[in-house]
């Protein structure tokens, strides 16, 4: 079993739609969780940290479920510019980032 | 405020050669991590440097080595290059444990 698993997609959604991604992780001792966004042939960019209580940043909402060992990302009112690959990141130990393979999102006009 | 900078941007090598990639962390950051990203995959952790020492290492062979300098910049060295080493190599920096890492643009390495 992979340490961090994501549905690779692609998710093709119309503009204005709401879309949700899940990411599961295997190490129950993981401490920190993040979502990164990566555009084609570019570097990953931090989208948001994920906190136990859940957190929101504009149209983006992240949730953490420690009992079931998954994190989620919800995007409301999708824009064309949201088209990218979304990478789930879980820390292993204190220092090591474990990335999922990423979920591709394509927002259609 | 400069972000994470990497050099070179692109590199072409042949099998068996050696390569050195360079990274300058974001201002104020003292920790540097290196990742390898193959096409269609998420970045894979190679190792992390803090206070000029390798603090943690991923599942990469000894052909991959690194260094961190007193000014926190870092190098990634790969010896005896294989075709499978072709990838995007990403450097990321951070300030504290558990804090988000910030990535450079990467070095795209092609092995012929």
PDB file of C-alpha atoms in Angstrom:
ATOM      1  CA  UNK A   1       0.000   0.000   0.000  1.00  0.00           C
ATOM      2  CA  UNK A   2       1.325   3.452  -0.870  1.00  0.00           C
ATOM      3  CA  UNK A   3       1.923   5.834   2.025  1.00  0.00           C
ATOM      4  CA  UNK A   4      -0.241   8.515   0.409  1.00  0.00           C
ATOM      5  CA  UNK A   5      -2.907   7.720  -2.180  1.00  0.00           C
ATOM      6  CA  UNK A   6      -4.893   9.991  -4.438  1.00  0.00           C
ATOM      7  CA  UNK A   7      -7.281   9.388  -7.292  1.00  0.00           C
ATOM      8  CA  UNK A   8      -5.240  10.525 -10.320  1.00  0.00           C
ATOM      9  CA  UNK A   9      -8.340  11.708 -12.178  1.00  0.00           C
ATOM     10  CA  UNK A  10      -8.676  13.552 -14.436  1.00  0.00           C
ATOM     11  CA  UNK A  11     -11.680  15.336 -13.020  1.00  0.00           C
ATOM     12  CA  UNK A  12     -13.360  17.303 -15.804  1.00  0.00           C
ATOM     13  CA  UNK A  13     -15.866  19.781 -14.385  1.00  0.00           C
ATOM     14  CA  UNK A  14     -17.745  22.791 -15.824  1.00  0.00           C
ATOM     15  CA  UNK A  15     -17.021  26.297 -14.646  1.00  0.00           C
ATOM     16  CA  UNK A  16     -18.909  27.104 -11.478  1.00  0.00           C
ATOM     17  CA  UNK A  17     -19.053  23.511 -10.293  1.00  0.00           C
ATOM     18  CA  UNK A  18     -18.009  22.257  -6.887  1.00  0.00           C
ATOM     19  CA  UNK A  19     -15.408  19.514  -6.859  1.00  0.00           C
ATOM     20  CA  UNK A  20     -13.857  17.512  -4.030  1.00  0.00           C
ATOM     21  CA  UNK A  21     -10.665  15.476  -3.815  1.00  0.00           C
ATOM     22  CA  UNK A  22      -9.734  12.963  -1.168  1.00  0.00           C
ATOM     23  CA  UNK A  23      -6.343  11.705  -0.128  1.00  0.00           C
ATOM     24  CA  UNK A  24      -5.675   8.768   2.207  1.00  0.00           C
ATOM     25  CA  UNK A  25      -2.522   8.184   4.205  1.00  0.00           C
ATOM     26  CA  UNK A  26      -1.187   5.091   5.960  1.00  0.00           C
ATOM     27  CA  UNK A  27       0.957   6.475   8.798  1.00  0.00           C
ATOM     28  CA  UNK A  28      -1.258   7.284  11.756  1.00  0.00           C
ATOM     29  CA  UNK A  29       1.628   9.211  13.348  1.00  0.00           C
ATOM     30  CA  UNK A  30       1.659  11.827  10.573  1.00  0.00           C
ATOM     31  CA  UNK A  31       1.614  15.323  12.014  1.00  0.00           C
ATOM     32  CA  UNK A  32       1.343  17.846   9.208  1.00  0.00           C
ATOM     33  CA  UNK A  33      -0.787  17.921   6.097  1.00  0.00           C
ATOM     34  CA  UNK A  34      -0.822  20.206   3.083  1.00  0.00           C
ATOM     35  CA  UNK A  35      -2.357  20.664  -0.312  1.00  0.00           C
ATOM     36  CA  UNK A  36      -0.112  21.895  -3.117  1.00  0.00           C
ATOM     37  CA  UNK A  37      -1.056  22.903  -6.622  1.00  0.00           C
ATOM     38  CA  UNK A  38       1.180  22.120  -9.589  1.00  0.00           C
ATOM     39  CA  UNK A  39       0.719  23.525 -13.069  1.00  0.00           C
ATOM     40  CA  UNK A  40       2.105  21.646 -16.052  1.00  0.00           C
ATOM     41  CA  UNK A  41       5.922  21.564 -15.983  1.00  0.00           C
ATOM     42  CA  UNK A  42       6.045  23.998 -13.074  1.00  0.00           C
ATOM     43  CA  UNK A  43       7.007  23.663  -9.437  1.00  0.00           C
ATOM     44  CA  UNK A  44       4.466  22.752  -6.711  1.00  0.00           C
ATOM     45  CA  UNK A  45       3.014  25.765  -4.954  1.00  0.00           C
ATOM     46  CA  UNK A  46       1.469  25.690  -1.502  1.00  0.00           C
ATOM     47  CA  UNK A  47      -2.300  25.967  -1.687  1.00  0.00           C
ATOM     48  CA  UNK A  48      -3.103  25.527   1.981  1.00  0.00           C
ATOM     49  CA  UNK A  49      -2.155  23.756   5.181  1.00  0.00           C
ATOM     50  CA  UNK A  50      -4.733  21.377   6.613  1.00  0.00           C
ATOM     51  CA  UNK A  51      -5.669  21.717  10.258  1.00  0.00           C
ATOM     52  CA  UNK A  52      -7.534  19.300  12.492  1.00  0.00           C
ATOM     53  CA  UNK A  53     -10.467  21.687  12.831  1.00  0.00           C
ATOM     54  CA  UNK A  54     -10.710  22.191   9.088  1.00  0.00           C
ATOM     55  CA  UNK A  55      -9.898  25.450   7.378  1.00  0.00           C
ATOM     56  CA  UNK A  56     -11.131  27.616   4.560  1.00  0.00           C
ATOM     57  CA  UNK A  57      -9.425  30.032   2.209  1.00  0.00           C
ATOM     58  CA  UNK A  58     -11.856  31.717  -0.122  1.00  0.00           C
ATOM     59  CA  UNK A  59     -13.330  29.078  -2.412  1.00  0.00           C
ATOM     60  CA  UNK A  60     -11.107  26.346  -0.987  1.00  0.00           C
ATOM     61  CA  UNK A  61     -11.888  24.233   2.085  1.00  0.00           C
ATOM     62  CA  UNK A  62      -9.600  21.592   3.554  1.00  0.00           C
ATOM     63  CA  UNK A  63     -10.584  18.921   6.056  1.00  0.00           C
ATOM     64  CA  UNK A  64      -8.642  16.363   8.055  1.00  0.00           C
ATOM     65  CA  UNK A  65     -10.122  13.124   9.380  1.00  0.00           C
ATOM     66  CA  UNK A  66      -7.533  11.476  11.619  1.00  0.00           C
ATOM     67  CA  UNK A  67      -9.755   8.547  12.551  1.00  0.00           C
ATOM     68  CA  UNK A  68     -10.155   7.494   8.922  1.00  0.00           C
ATOM     69  CA  UNK A  69      -6.744   8.841   7.904  1.00  0.00           C
ATOM     70  CA  UNK A  70      -7.756  11.030   5.027  1.00  0.00           C
ATOM     71  CA  UNK A  71      -7.686  14.665   4.042  1.00  0.00           C
ATOM     72  CA  UNK A  72      -9.941  16.388   1.578  1.00  0.00           C
ATOM     73  CA  UNK A  73      -9.994  19.501  -0.562  1.00  0.00           C
ATOM     74  CA  UNK A  74     -13.208  21.139  -1.707  1.00  0.00           C
ATOM     75  CA  UNK A  75     -13.209  23.760  -4.450  1.00  0.00           C
ATOM     76  CA  UNK A  76     -16.380  25.799  -4.877  1.00  0.00           C
ATOM     77  CA  UNK A  77     -17.348  27.861  -7.926  1.00  0.00           C
ATOM     78  CA  UNK A  78     -14.556  26.388 -10.058  1.00  0.00           C
ATOM     79  CA  UNK A  79     -12.666  28.759 -12.366  1.00  0.00           C
ATOM     80  CA  UNK A  80     -10.809  27.943 -15.559  1.00  0.00           C
ATOM     81  CA  UNK A  81      -7.644  28.990 -13.720  1.00  0.00           C
ATOM     82  CA  UNK A  82      -8.165  26.209 -11.175  1.00  0.00           C
ATOM     83  CA  UNK A  83      -7.127  23.664 -13.824  1.00  0.00           C
ATOM     84  CA  UNK A  84      -3.985  22.026 -12.438  1.00  0.00           C
ATOM     85  CA  UNK A  85      -2.749  18.978 -10.580  1.00  0.00           C
ATOM     86  CA  UNK A  86      -3.488  18.987  -6.858  1.00  0.00           C
ATOM     87  CA  UNK A  87      -0.925  17.236  -4.680  1.00  0.00           C
ATOM     88  CA  UNK A  88      -1.653  15.945  -1.220  1.00  0.00           C
ATOM     89  CA  UNK A  89       1.307  16.048   1.199  1.00  0.00           C
ATOM     90  CA  UNK A  90       1.694  14.220   4.485  1.00  0.00           C
ATOM     91  CA  UNK A  91       4.703  14.382   6.745  1.00  0.00           C
ATOM     92  CA  UNK A  92       6.468  11.170   7.709  1.00  0.00           C
ATOM     93  CA  UNK A  93       8.320  11.618  10.947  1.00  0.00           C
ATOM     94  CA  UNK A  94       9.161  15.248  11.545  1.00  0.00           C
ATOM     95  CA  UNK A  95      10.928  16.229   8.383  1.00  0.00           C
ATOM     96  CA  UNK A  96       9.981  14.076   5.446  1.00  0.00           C
ATOM     97  CA  UNK A  97       7.277  15.124   2.998  1.00  0.00           C
ATOM     98  CA  UNK A  98       5.377  12.308   1.314  1.00  0.00           C
ATOM     99  CA  UNK A  99       3.525  13.386  -1.801  1.00  0.00           C
ATOM    100  CA  UNK A 100       0.615  11.692  -3.436  1.00  0.00           C
ATOM    101  CA  UNK A 101       0.739  11.202  -7.186  1.00  0.00           C
ATOM    102  CA  UNK A 102      -1.619  14.133  -7.637  1.00  0.00           C
ATOM    103  CA  UNK A 103      -5.169  14.584  -8.916  1.00  0.00           C
ATOM    104  CA  UNK A 104      -5.614  16.313 -12.243  1.00  0.00           C
ATOM    105  CA  UNK A 105      -8.428  18.846 -12.502  1.00  0.00           C
ATOM    106  CA  UNK A 106      -9.631  20.358 -15.730  1.00  0.00           C
ATOM    107  CA  UNK A 107     -12.274  23.065 -15.525  1.00  0.00           C
ATOM    108  CA  UNK A 108     -14.208  23.390 -18.770  1.00  0.00           C
ATOM    109  CA  UNK A 109     -15.746  26.557 -20.193  1.00  0.00           C
TER     110      UNK A 109
ATOM    111  CA  UNK B   1      12.483  38.861  -1.264  1.00  0.00           C
ATOM    112  CA  UNK B   2      13.940  36.153  -3.471  1.00  0.00           C
ATOM    113  CA  UNK B   3      12.242  32.796  -3.383  1.00  0.00           C
ATOM    114  CA  UNK B   4      13.983  29.458  -3.802  1.00  0.00           C
ATOM    115  CA  UNK B   5      16.348  29.559  -6.760  1.00  0.00           C
ATOM    116  CA  UNK B   6      17.794  26.561  -8.577  1.00  0.00           C
ATOM    117  CA  UNK B   7      20.417  26.178 -11.251  1.00  0.00           C
ATOM    118  CA  UNK B   8      20.745  25.152 -13.943  1.00  0.00           C
ATOM    119  CA  UNK B   9      17.239  25.138 -15.401  1.00  0.00           C
ATOM    120  CA  UNK B  10      17.926  22.339 -17.836  1.00  0.00           C
ATOM    121  CA  UNK B  11      20.749  19.837 -18.155  1.00  0.00           C
ATOM    122  CA  UNK B  12      21.560  17.050 -20.579  1.00  0.00           C
ATOM    123  CA  UNK B  13      24.001  14.332 -19.574  1.00  0.00           C
ATOM    124  CA  UNK B  14      24.938  10.859 -20.748  1.00  0.00           C
ATOM    125  CA  UNK B  15      24.904   7.601 -18.812  1.00  0.00           C
ATOM    126  CA  UNK B  16      27.765   7.200 -16.372  1.00  0.00           C
ATOM    127  CA  UNK B  17      28.420  10.919 -16.002  1.00  0.00           C
ATOM    128  CA  UNK B  18      28.115  12.907 -12.799  1.00  0.00           C
ATOM    129  CA  UNK B  19      25.974  15.993 -12.193  1.00  0.00           C
ATOM    130  CA  UNK B  20      25.743  18.738  -9.559  1.00  0.00           C
ATOM    131  CA  UNK B  21      22.558  20.736  -9.041  1.00  0.00           C
ATOM    132  CA  UNK B  22      22.403  23.881  -6.927  1.00  0.00           C
ATOM    133  CA  UNK B  23      19.811  25.508  -4.721  1.00  0.00           C
ATOM    134  CA  UNK B  24      19.569  28.742  -2.761  1.00  0.00           C
ATOM    135  CA  UNK B  25      16.797  28.740  -0.172  1.00  0.00           C
ATOM    136  CA  UNK B  26      14.226  31.439   0.380  1.00  0.00           C
ATOM    137  CA  UNK B  27      15.497  34.268   2.553  1.00  0.00           C
ATOM    138  CA  UNK B  28      15.150  33.360   6.230  1.00  0.00           C
ATOM    139  CA  UNK B  29      14.927  29.616   5.601  1.00  0.00           C
ATOM    140  CA  UNK B  30      17.554  27.268   7.011  1.00  0.00           C
ATOM    141  CA  UNK B  31      16.350  23.844   5.871  1.00  0.00           C
ATOM    142  CA  UNK B  32      16.682  22.478   2.360  1.00  0.00           C
ATOM    143  CA  UNK B  33      15.028  19.354   0.954  1.00  0.00           C
ATOM    144  CA  UNK B  34      15.552  17.729  -2.427  1.00  0.00           C
ATOM    145  CA  UNK B  35      12.951  15.828  -4.443  1.00  0.00           C
ATOM    146  CA  UNK B  36      12.890  13.875  -7.684  1.00  0.00           C
ATOM    147  CA  UNK B  37       9.746  14.089  -9.801  1.00  0.00           C
ATOM    148  CA  UNK B  38       9.309  11.691 -12.701  1.00  0.00           C
ATOM    149  CA  UNK B  39       6.715  12.451 -15.359  1.00  0.00           C
ATOM    150  CA  UNK B  40       3.189  11.815 -14.115  1.00  0.00           C
ATOM    151  CA  UNK B  41       4.305  11.161 -10.542  1.00  0.00           C
ATOM    152  CA  UNK B  42       4.404  13.158  -7.342  1.00  0.00           C
ATOM    153  CA  UNK B  43       7.747  14.391  -6.046  1.00  0.00           C
ATOM    154  CA  UNK B  44       9.806  11.734  -4.221  1.00  0.00           C
ATOM    155  CA  UNK B  45      11.823  12.792  -1.169  1.00  0.00           C
ATOM    156  CA  UNK B  46      15.580  12.363  -1.631  1.00  0.00           C
ATOM    157  CA  UNK B  47      16.986  13.963   1.536  1.00  0.00           C
ATOM    158  CA  UNK B  48      16.897  17.003   3.772  1.00  0.00           C
ATOM    159  CA  UNK B  49      19.725  19.186   5.058  1.00  0.00           C
ATOM    160  CA  UNK B  50      19.762  21.246   8.221  1.00  0.00           C
ATOM    161  CA  UNK B  51      22.772  22.839   9.918  1.00  0.00           C
ATOM    162  CA  UNK B  52      24.987  21.475   7.137  1.00  0.00           C
ATOM    163  CA  UNK B  53      24.062  17.867   7.906  1.00  0.00           C
ATOM    164  CA  UNK B  54      21.808  15.338   6.225  1.00  0.00           C
ATOM    165  CA  UNK B  55      18.892  15.044   8.621  1.00  0.00           C
ATOM    166  CA  UNK B  56      16.751  12.481   6.862  1.00  0.00           C
ATOM    167  CA  UNK B  57      16.969  10.440   3.710  1.00  0.00           C
ATOM    168  CA  UNK B  58      14.458   8.806   1.398  1.00  0.00           C
ATOM    169  CA  UNK B  59      14.841   5.562  -0.544  1.00  0.00           C
ATOM    170  CA  UNK B  60      17.565   6.676  -2.902  1.00  0.00           C
ATOM    171  CA  UNK B  61      20.918   4.945  -3.493  1.00  0.00           C
ATOM    172  CA  UNK B  62      24.254   6.310  -2.337  1.00  0.00           C
ATOM    173  CA  UNK B  63      24.831   7.664  -5.843  1.00  0.00           C
ATOM    174  CA  UNK B  64      22.724  10.564  -4.631  1.00  0.00           C
ATOM    175  CA  UNK B  65      24.594  12.781  -2.213  1.00  0.00           C
ATOM    176  CA  UNK B  66      24.344  16.331  -1.061  1.00  0.00           C
ATOM    177  CA  UNK B  67      25.829  19.159   0.834  1.00  0.00           C
ATOM    178  CA  UNK B  68      24.672  22.258   2.651  1.00  0.00           C
ATOM    179  CA  UNK B  69      26.875  25.308   3.022  1.00  0.00           C
ATOM    180  CA  UNK B  70      27.066  27.788   5.922  1.00  0.00           C
ATOM    181  CA  UNK B  71      24.880  30.228   3.979  1.00  0.00           C
ATOM    182  CA  UNK B  72      22.187  27.467   3.831  1.00  0.00           C
ATOM    183  CA  UNK B  73      22.530  26.916   0.082  1.00  0.00           C
ATOM    184  CA  UNK B  74      22.747  23.324  -1.025  1.00  0.00           C
ATOM    185  CA  UNK B  75      23.984  21.023  -3.752  1.00  0.00           C
ATOM    186  CA  UNK B  76      22.671  17.704  -4.989  1.00  0.00           C
ATOM    187  CA  UNK B  77      25.227  15.393  -6.597  1.00  0.00           C
ATOM    188  CA  UNK B  78      24.359  12.323  -8.609  1.00  0.00           C
ATOM    189  CA  UNK B  79      27.102   9.929  -9.726  1.00  0.00           C
ATOM    190  CA  UNK B  80      27.075   7.204 -12.374  1.00  0.00           C
ATOM    191  CA  UNK B  81      23.953   8.566 -14.019  1.00  0.00           C
ATOM    192  CA  UNK B  82      21.346   6.116 -15.278  1.00  0.00           C
ATOM    193  CA  UNK B  83      18.615   6.640 -17.852  1.00  0.00           C
ATOM    194  CA  UNK B  84      16.105   6.358 -14.999  1.00  0.00           C
ATOM    195  CA  UNK B  85      17.573   9.442 -13.327  1.00  0.00           C
ATOM    196  CA  UNK B  86      15.898  11.596 -15.964  1.00  0.00           C
ATOM    197  CA  UNK B  87      13.438  13.727 -14.020  1.00  0.00           C
ATOM    198  CA  UNK B  88      12.625  17.139 -12.625  1.00  0.00           C
ATOM    199  CA  UNK B  89      14.727  17.772  -9.518  1.00  0.00           C
ATOM    200  CA  UNK B  90      13.083  20.104  -7.057  1.00  0.00           C
ATOM    201  CA  UNK B  91      14.604  21.917  -4.135  1.00  0.00           C
ATOM    202  CA  UNK B  92      12.407  23.129  -1.306  1.00  0.00           C
ATOM    203  CA  UNK B  93      13.217  25.262   1.709  1.00  0.00           C
ATOM    204  CA  UNK B  94      11.531  25.890   5.034  1.00  0.00           C
ATOM    205  CA  UNK B  95      12.255  27.497   8.383  1.00  0.00           C
ATOM    206  CA  UNK B  96      10.872  25.222  11.013  1.00  0.00           C
ATOM    207  CA  UNK B  97       9.691  21.674  11.537  1.00  0.00           C
ATOM    208  CA  UNK B  98       6.228  21.096  10.200  1.00  0.00           C
ATOM    209  CA  UNK B  99       6.154  24.409   8.365  1.00  0.00           C
ATOM    210  CA  UNK B 100       5.233  24.404   4.683  1.00  0.00           C
ATOM    211  CA  UNK B 101       8.067  24.018   2.235  1.00  0.00           C
ATOM    212  CA  UNK B 102       8.537  26.427  -0.652  1.00  0.00           C
ATOM    213  CA  UNK B 103       9.763  25.021  -3.946  1.00  0.00           C
ATOM    214  CA  UNK B 104      12.124  26.300  -6.593  1.00  0.00           C
ATOM    215  CA  UNK B 105      11.400  26.051 -10.309  1.00  0.00           C
ATOM    216  CA  UNK B 106      13.398  22.844 -10.531  1.00  0.00           C
ATOM    217  CA  UNK B 107      16.155  21.497 -12.735  1.00  0.00           C
ATOM    218  CA  UNK B 108      15.063  19.309 -15.605  1.00  0.00           C
ATOM    219  CA  UNK B 109      17.696  16.605 -16.063  1.00  0.00           C
ATOM    220  CA  UNK B 110      17.742  14.463 -19.183  1.00  0.00           C
ATOM    221  CA  UNK B 111      20.013  11.442 -19.492  1.00  0.00           C
ATOM    222  CA  UNK B 112      20.842  10.199 -22.987  1.00  0.00           C
TER     223      UNK B 112
END
